[in-house]
Coordinates of C-alpha atoms and ligand atoms in Angstrom, one line a residue:
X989 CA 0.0 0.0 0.0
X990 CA 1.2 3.6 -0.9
X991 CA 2.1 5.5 2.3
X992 CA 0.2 9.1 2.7
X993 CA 2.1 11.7 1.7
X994 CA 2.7 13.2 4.9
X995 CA 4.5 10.3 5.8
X996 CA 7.2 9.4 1.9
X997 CA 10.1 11.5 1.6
X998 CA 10.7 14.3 -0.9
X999 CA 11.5 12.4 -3.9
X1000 CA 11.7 13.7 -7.5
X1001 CA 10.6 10.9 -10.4
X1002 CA 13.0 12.1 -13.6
X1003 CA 11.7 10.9 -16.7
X1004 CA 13.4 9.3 -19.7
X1005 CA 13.8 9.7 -22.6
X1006 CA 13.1 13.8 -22.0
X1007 CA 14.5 16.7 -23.9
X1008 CA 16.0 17.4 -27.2
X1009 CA 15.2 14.7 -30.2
X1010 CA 17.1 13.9 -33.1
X1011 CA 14.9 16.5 -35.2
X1012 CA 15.9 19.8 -32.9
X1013 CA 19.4 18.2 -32.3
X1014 CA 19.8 18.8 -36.4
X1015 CA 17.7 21.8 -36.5
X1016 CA 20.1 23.5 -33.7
X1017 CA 23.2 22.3 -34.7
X1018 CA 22.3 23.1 -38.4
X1019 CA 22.2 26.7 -37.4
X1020 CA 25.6 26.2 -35.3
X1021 CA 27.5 25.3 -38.2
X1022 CA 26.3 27.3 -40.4
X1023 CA 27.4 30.4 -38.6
X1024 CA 30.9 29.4 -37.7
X1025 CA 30.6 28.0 -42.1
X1026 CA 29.4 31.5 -43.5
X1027 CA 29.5 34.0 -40.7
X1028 CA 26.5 35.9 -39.4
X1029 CA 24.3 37.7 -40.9
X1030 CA 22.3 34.3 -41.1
X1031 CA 19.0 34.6 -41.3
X1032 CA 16.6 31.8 -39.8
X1033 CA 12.5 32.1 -41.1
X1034 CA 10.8 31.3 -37.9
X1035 CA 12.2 29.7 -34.6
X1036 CA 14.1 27.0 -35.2
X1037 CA 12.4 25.1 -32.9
X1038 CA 10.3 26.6 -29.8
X1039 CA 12.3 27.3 -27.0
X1040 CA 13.5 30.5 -25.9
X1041 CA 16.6 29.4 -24.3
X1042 CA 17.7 28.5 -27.7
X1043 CA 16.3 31.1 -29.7
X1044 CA 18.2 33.5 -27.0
X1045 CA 21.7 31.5 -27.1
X1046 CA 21.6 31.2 -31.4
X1047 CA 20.5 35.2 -31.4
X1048 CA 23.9 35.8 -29.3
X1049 CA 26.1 33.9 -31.9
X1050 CA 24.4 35.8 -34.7
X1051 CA 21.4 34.5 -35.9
X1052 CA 18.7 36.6 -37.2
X1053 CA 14.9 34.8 -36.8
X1054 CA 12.2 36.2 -39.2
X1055 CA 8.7 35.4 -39.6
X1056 CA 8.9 35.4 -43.2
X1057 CA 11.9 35.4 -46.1
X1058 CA 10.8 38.5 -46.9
X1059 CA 12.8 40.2 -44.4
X1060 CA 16.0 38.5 -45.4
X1061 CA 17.4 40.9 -47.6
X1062 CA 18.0 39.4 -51.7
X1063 CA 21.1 37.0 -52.2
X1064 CA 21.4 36.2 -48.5
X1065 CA 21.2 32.5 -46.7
X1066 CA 18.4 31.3 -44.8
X1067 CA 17.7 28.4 -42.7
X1068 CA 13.6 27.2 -42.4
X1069 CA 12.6 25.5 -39.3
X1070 CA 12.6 22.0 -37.8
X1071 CA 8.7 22.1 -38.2
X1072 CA 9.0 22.5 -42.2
X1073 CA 7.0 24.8 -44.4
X1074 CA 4.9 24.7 -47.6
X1075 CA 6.2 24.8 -50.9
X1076 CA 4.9 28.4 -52.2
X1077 CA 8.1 29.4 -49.4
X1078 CA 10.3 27.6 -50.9
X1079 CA 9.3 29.3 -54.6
X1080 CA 9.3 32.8 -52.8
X1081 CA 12.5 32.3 -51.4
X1082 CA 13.9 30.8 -55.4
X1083 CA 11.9 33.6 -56.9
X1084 CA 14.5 36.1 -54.5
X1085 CA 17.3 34.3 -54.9
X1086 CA 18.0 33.8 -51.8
X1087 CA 20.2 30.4 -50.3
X1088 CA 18.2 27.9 -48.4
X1089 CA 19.1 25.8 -45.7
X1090 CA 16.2 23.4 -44.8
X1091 CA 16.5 22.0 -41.5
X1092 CA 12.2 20.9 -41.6
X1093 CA 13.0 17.4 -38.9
X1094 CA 12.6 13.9 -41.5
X1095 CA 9.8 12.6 -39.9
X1096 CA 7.6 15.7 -40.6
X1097 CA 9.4 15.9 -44.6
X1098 CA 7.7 12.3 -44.1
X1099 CA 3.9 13.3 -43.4
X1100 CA 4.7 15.9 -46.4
X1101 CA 5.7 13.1 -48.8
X1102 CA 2.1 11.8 -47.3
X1103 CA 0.4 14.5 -48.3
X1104 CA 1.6 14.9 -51.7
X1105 CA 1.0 10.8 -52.6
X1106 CA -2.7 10.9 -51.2
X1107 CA -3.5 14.1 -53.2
X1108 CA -1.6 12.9 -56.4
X1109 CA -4.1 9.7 -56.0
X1110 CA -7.6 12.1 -55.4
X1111 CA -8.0 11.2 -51.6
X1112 CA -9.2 14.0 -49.0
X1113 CA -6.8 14.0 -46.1
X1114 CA -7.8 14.7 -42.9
X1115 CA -5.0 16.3 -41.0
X1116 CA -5.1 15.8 -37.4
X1117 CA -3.5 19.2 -35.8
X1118 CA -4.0 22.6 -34.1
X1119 CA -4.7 25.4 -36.3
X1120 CA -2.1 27.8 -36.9
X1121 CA 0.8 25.7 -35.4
X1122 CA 3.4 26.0 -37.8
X1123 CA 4.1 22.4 -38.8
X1124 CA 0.3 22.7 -39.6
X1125 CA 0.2 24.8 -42.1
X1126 CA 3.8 23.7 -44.0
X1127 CA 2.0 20.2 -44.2
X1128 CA -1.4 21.8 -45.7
X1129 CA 0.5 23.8 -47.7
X1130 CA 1.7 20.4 -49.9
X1131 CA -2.1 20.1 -51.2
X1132 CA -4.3 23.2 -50.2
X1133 CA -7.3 21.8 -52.1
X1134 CA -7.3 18.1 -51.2
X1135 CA -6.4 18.9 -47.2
X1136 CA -9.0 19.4 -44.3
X1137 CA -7.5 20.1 -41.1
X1138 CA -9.4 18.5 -37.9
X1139 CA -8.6 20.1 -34.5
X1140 CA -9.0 17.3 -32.2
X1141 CA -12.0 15.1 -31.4
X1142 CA -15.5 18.1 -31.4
X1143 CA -13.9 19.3 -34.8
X1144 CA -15.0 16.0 -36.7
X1145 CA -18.8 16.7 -37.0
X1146 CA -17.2 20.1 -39.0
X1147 CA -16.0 17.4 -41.8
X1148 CA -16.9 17.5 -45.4
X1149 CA -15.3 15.2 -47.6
X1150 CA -16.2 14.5 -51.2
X1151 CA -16.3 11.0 -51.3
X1152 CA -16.5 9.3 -48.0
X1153 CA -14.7 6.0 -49.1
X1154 CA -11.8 8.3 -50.4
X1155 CA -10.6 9.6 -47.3
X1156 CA -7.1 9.2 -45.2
X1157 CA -6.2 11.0 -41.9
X1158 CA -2.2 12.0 -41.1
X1159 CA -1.4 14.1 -38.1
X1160 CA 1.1 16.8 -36.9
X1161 CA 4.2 14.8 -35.2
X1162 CA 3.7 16.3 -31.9
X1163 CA 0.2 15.4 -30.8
X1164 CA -1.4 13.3 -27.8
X1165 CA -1.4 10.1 -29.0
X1166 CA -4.2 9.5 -27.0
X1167 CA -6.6 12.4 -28.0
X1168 CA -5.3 11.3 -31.7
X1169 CA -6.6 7.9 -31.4
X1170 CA -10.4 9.8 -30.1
X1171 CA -10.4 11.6 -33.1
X1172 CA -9.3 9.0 -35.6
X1173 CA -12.2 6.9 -33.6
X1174 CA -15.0 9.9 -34.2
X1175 CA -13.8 10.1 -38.0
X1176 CA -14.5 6.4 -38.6
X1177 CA -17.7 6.9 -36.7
X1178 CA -18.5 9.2 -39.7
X1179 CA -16.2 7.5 -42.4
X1180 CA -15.8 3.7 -41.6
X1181 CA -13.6 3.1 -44.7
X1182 CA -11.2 5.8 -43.8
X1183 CA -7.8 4.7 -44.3
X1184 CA -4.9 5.0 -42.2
X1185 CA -1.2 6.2 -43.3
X1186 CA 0.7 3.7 -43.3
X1187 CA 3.3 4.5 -40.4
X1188 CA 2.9 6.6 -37.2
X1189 CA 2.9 10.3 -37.8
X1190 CA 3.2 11.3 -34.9
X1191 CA 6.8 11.3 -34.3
X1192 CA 9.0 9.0 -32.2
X1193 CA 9.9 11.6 -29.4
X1194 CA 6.2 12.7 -28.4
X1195 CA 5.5 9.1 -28.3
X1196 CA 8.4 8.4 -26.1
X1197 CA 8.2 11.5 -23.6
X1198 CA 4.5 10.6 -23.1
X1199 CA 5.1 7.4 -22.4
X1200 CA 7.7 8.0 -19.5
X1201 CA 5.2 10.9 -18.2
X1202 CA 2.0 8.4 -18.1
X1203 CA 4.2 6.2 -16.1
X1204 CA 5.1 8.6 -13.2
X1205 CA 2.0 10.6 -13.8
X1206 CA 0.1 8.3 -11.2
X1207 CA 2.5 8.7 -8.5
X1208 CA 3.7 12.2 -8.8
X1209 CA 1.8 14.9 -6.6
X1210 CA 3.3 17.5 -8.8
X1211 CA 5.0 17.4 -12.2
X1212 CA 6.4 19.7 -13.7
X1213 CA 7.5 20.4 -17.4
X1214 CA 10.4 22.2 -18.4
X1215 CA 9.6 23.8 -21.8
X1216 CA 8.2 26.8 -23.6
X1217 CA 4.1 28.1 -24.2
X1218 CA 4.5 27.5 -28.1
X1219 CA 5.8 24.1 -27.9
X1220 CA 3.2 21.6 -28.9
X1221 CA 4.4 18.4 -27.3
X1222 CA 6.2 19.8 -24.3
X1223 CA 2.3 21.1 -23.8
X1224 CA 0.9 17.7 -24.3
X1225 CA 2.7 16.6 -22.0
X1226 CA 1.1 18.5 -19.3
X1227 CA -2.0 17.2 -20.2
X1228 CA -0.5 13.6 -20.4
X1229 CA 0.7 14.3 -16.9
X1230 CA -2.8 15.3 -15.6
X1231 CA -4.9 12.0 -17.8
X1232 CA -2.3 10.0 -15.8
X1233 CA -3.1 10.6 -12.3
X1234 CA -0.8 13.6 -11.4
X1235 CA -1.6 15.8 -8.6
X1236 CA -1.0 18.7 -10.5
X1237 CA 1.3 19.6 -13.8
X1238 CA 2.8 23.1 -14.7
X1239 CA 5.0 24.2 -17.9
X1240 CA 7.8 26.1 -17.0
X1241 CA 10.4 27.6 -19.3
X1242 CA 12.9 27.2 -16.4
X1243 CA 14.0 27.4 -12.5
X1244 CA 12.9 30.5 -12.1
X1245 CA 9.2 29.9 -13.2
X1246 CA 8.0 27.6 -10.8
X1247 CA 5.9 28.7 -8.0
X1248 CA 7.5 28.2 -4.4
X1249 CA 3.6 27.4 -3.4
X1250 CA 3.4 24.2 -6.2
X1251 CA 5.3 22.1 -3.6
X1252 CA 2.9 22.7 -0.7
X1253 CA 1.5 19.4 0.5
X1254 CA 3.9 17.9 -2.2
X1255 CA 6.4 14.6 -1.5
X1256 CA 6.5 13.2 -5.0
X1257 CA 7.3 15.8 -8.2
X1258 CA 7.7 14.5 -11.8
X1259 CA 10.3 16.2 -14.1
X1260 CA 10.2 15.9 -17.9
X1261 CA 11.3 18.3 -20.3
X1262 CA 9.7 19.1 -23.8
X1263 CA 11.6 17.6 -27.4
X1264 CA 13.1 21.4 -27.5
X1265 CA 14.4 21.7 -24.1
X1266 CA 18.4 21.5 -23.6
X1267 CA 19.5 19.4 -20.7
X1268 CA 21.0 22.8 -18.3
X1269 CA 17.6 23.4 -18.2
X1270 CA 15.7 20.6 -16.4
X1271 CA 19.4 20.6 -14.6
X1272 CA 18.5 24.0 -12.9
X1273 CA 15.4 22.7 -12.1
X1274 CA 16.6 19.3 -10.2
X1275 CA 19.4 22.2 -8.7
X1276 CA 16.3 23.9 -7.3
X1277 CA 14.3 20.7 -5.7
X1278 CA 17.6 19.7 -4.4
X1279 CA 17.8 23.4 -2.7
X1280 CA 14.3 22.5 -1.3
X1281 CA 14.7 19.0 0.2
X1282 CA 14.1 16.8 -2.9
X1283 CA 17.5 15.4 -3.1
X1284 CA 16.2 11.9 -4.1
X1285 CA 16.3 11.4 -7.5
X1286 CA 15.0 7.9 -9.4
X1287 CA 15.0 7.7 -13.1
X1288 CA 11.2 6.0 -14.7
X1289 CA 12.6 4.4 -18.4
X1290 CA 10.4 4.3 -20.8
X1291 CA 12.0 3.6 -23.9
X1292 CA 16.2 3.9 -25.2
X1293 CA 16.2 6.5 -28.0
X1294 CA 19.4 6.1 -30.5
X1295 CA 18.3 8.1 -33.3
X1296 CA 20.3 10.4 -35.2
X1297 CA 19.4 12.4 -38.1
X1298 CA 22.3 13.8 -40.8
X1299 CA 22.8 17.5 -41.4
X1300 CA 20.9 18.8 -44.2
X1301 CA 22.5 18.3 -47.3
X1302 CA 23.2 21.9 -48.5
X1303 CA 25.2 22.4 -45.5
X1304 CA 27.1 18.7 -45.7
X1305 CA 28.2 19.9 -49.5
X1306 CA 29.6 23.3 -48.2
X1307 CA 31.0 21.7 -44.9
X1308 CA 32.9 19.4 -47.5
X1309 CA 34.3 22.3 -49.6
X1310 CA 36.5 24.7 -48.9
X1311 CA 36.1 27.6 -46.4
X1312 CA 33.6 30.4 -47.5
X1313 CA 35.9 33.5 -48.2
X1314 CA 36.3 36.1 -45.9
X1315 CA 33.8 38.9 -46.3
X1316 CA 35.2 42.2 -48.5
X1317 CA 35.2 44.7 -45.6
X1318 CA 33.2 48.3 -46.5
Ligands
LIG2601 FE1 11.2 15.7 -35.3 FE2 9.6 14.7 -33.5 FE3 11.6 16.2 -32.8 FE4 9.6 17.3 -34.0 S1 9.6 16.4 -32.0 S2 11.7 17.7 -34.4 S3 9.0 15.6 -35.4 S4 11.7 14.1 -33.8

């Protein structure tokens, strides 16, 4: 039998795997190398990935984020995003001549290649995702007219298809996989020969990181998330954390968000940190329960993770050749 809190010791339940995937590994080191290859100004079209730690460490070397190519100025390099974007950005950014570095993560080039083989063959996809996430709208950008996004489970009674026995669902690579399953359920309520694709979409690293929370979830009072508002699966997570059983679950970007008054009452606390998240972070976080009397730390494994993804391949060919030549000074 579990003893009542007042009577465990301050514990802390660490996750694993947590923290950077493959997909931002590449994306972040992408932008690494390129500076140190051809110098700052280098211009990045969106964050890189969603994490302001990052974002704030890459702006320090040099890297310029945009919203869109048309603040990189003609002729100039720029690097698009781990979460991938549509092809009419990739024309704008030929059409201004301007480099590209594409560091869009494999597995979501993978729901793209998806998207363009179900619309070449007539289907209507149904793409599982939040509106306005940026992933989203690169993905629905492959086949504008054949593409129907569905925002989770109460958006499915919205659906029009043309045919229903020509229809497929993909997702965005960082949902629940659990609220993913509801909706694919409520879609074949409406379209019982909807077909699935024909590998997971969503991606490897949510899959893992919500498996390792939904097995602490149960016995942690608290947990707590280290990652940042605009990251999709370090957000899912929380709610992961809550499905499970959790006391409570809070994102934080780092240390010094958490609330002092989140450990009242609390013996057990759950750390995990988003796909985004770089280790020193959930570090300052296991500093600070350590200041606070949870100096007991036991690892929950849910899966080993040995995936590695190569650079992209502009940036291999000019790592291969020689040395960019030193700017003409004004
Ligand atoms: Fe790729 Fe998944 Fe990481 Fe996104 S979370 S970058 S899809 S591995």
């Amino acid at each position: 039998m579990t003893a009542p809190t007042s009577q465990r010791g301050k514990r802390v339940l660490l996750a694993a795997p947590r923290g950077v995937c493959a997909g931002v590994d590449r994306a972040i080191q992408t932008v690494e190398l390129a500076l140190e290859r051809y110098g700052s100004p280098l211009y990045v079209r969106h964050e890189i990935v969603h994490n302001q730690h990052v974002i704030k460490a890459l702006e320090k070397k040099g890297a310029i984020f945009v919203n869109e190519t048309d603040e990189v100025p003609d002729g100039h390099t720029v690097i698009f995003s781990a979460h991938g974007v549509a092809p009419v950005v990739h024309a704008e950014a030929a059409r201004r001549n301007l480099t590209v570095i594409d560091a869009t993560c494999p597995l979501v080039t993978k729901v793209h290649k998806e998207a363009v083989r179900y619309a070449k063959e007539d289907f209507d996809i149904l793409l599982i995702g939040h509106e306005g996430h940026e992933e989203v709208i690169g993905t629905s950008g492959e086949a504008p007219d054949h593409i129907t996004l569905v925002d989770g489970p109460d958006d499915v009674k919205n659906v029009e298809v043309r045919d229903p026995d020509k229809v497929v669902w993909l997702s965005q690579t960082t949902l629940s996989v659990d609220e993913t399953m509801e909706t694919v359920g409520a879609l074949k309520g409406r379209f019982p020969n909807l077909l699935s694709p024909p590998s997971d979409d969503i991606c490897y690293a949510s899959q893992n990181r919500q498996v390792a929370v939904k097995q602490m979830g149960a016995d942690a009072d608290l947990v707590i998330v280290v990652g940042s508002k605009n990251s999709s699966n370090s957000v899912r997570l929380v709610e992961v954390a809550l499905g499970a059983g959790a006391g409570a679950a809070h994102l934080v970007d780092g240390a010094e968000e958490i609330d002092e008054s989140w450990l009242q009452g609390v013996s057990t606390v759950g750390l995990t940190s988003g796909a985004s998240v770089p280790k020193v972070l959930v570090h300052g976080v296991l500093d600070w329960l350590a200041q606070r009397g949870y100096e007991d730390v036991e690892t929950v494994k849910a899966a080993e993770e040995s995936i590695t993804f190569s650079l992209p391949k502009e940036l291999r060919r000019d790592l291969r050749a020689e040395p960019a030549a030193p700017k003409s000074l004004p």
